[in-house]
Coordinates of N, CA and C and ligand atoms in Angstrom, one line a residue:
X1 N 85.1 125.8 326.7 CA 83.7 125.4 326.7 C 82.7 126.6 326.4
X2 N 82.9 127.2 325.6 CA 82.1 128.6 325.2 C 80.8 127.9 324.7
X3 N 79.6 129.1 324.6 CA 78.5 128.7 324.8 C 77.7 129.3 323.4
X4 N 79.2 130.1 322.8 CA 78.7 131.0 321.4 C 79.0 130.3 320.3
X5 N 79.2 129.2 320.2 CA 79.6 128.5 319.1 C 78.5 128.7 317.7
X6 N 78.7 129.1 317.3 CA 77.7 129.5 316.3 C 77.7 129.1 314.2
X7 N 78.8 128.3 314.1 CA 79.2 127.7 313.3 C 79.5 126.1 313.5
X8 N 78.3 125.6 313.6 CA 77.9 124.6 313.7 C 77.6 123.5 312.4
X9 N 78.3 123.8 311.2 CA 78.5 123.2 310.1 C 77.0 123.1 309.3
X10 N 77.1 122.1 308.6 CA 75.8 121.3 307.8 C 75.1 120.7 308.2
X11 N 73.8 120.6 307.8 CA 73.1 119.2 308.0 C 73.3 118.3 307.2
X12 N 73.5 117.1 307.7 CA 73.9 115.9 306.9 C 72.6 115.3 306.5
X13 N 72.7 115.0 305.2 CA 71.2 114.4 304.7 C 70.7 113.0 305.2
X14 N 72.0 112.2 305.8 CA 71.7 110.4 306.7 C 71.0 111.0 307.8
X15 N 72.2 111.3 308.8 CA 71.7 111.5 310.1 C 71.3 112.8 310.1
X16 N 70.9 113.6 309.5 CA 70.0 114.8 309.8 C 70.3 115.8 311.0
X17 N 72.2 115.6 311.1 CA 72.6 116.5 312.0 C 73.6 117.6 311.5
X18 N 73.4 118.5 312.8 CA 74.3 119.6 312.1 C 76.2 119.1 312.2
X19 N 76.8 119.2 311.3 CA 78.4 118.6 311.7 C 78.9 119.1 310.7
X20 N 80.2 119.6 311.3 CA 81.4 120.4 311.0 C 82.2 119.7 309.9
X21 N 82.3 118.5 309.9 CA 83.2 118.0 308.9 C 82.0 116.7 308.4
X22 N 83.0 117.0 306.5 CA 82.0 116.2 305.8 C 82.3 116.0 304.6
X23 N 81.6 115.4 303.6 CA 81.4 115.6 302.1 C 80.5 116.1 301.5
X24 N 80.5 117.0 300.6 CA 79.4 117.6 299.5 C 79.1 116.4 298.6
X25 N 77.8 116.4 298.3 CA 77.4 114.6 296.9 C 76.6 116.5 296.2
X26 N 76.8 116.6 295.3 CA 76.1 117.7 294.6 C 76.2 119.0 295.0
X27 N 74.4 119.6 295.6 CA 74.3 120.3 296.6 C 74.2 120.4 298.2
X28 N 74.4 118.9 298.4 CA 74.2 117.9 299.7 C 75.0 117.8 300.6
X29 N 74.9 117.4 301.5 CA 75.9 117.3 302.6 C 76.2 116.1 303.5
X30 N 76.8 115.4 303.6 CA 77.3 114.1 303.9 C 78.8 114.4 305.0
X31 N 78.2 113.9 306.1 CA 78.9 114.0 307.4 C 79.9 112.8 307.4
X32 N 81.6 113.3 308.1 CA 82.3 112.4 307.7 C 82.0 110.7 308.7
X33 N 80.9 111.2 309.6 CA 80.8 109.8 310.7 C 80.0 108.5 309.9
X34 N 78.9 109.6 309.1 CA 77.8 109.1 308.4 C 78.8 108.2 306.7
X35 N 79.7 108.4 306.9 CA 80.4 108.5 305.2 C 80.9 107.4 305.6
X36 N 82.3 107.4 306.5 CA 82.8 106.2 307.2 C 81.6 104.9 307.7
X37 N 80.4 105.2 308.4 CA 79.4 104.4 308.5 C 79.1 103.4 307.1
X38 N 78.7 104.4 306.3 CA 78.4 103.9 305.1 C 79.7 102.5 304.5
X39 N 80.8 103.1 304.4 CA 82.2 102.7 304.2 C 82.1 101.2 304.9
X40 N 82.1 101.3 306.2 CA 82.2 100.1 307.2 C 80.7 99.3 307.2
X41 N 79.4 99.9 306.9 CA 78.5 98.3 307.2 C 78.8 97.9 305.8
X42 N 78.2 96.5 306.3 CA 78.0 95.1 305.5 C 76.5 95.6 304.1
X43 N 77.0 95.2 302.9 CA 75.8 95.7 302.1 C 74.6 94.7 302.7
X44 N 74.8 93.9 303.4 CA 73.4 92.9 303.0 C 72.7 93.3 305.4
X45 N 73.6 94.4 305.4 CA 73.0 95.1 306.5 C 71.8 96.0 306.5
X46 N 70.9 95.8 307.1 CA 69.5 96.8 306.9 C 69.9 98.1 306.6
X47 N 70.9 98.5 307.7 CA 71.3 99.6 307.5 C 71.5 100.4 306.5
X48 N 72.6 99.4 305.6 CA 73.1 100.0 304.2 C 72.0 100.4 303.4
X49 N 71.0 99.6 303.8 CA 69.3 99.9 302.4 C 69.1 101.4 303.0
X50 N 69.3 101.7 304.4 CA 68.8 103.1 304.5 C 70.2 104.3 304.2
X51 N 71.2 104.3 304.1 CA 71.7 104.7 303.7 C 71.9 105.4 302.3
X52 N 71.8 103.8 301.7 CA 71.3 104.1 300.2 C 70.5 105.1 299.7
X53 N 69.1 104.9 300.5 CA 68.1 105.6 300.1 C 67.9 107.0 300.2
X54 N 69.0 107.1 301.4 CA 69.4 108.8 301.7 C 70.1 109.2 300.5
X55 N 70.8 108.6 300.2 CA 71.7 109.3 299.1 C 70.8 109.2 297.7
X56 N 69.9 108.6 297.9 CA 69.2 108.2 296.6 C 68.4 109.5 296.4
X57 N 67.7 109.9 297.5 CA 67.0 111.3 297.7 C 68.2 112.6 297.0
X58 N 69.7 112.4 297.5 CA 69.8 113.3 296.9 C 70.0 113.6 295.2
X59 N 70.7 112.3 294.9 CA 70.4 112.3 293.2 C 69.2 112.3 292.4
X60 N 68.5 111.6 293.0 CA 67.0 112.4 292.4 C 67.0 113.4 292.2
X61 N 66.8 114.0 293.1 CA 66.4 115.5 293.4 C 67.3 116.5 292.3
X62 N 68.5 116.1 292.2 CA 69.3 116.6 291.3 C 69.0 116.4 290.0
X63 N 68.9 115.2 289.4 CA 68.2 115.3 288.3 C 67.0 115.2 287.7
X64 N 66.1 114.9 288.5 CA 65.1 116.3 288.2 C 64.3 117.7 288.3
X65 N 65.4 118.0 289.1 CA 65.2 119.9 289.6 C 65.6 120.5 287.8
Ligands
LIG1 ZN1 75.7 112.3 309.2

């Protein structure tokens, strides 16, 4: 239970947390709880619209930076 943990991964662009394991989408970062989330809801879930949109922010951004 050390208190120095100081590699505390990425921020995930869905849930906006820092986490150790994940996927890169570009320059982005996509947490594996947030990935599997994605994976498992229902498309016609509110949810999925916000997920979408997260990832939509980051291909934008990519094509046109
Ligand atoms: Zn996440």
């Amino acid at each position: 239970m050390a208190m120095t943990n100081q590699s505390i991964g990425e921020t995930c662009i869905v849930c906006e947390q820092p986490k150790e394991q994940g996927i890169h989408i570009y320059t982005k970062f996509l947490c594996i709880d947030c990935e599997k989330e994605i994976v498992r809801t229902d498309t016609v879930d509110p949810k999925y619209r916000f997920y979408l949109q997260q990832l939509k922010k980051i291909m934008n951004r990519e094509i046109y930076s």
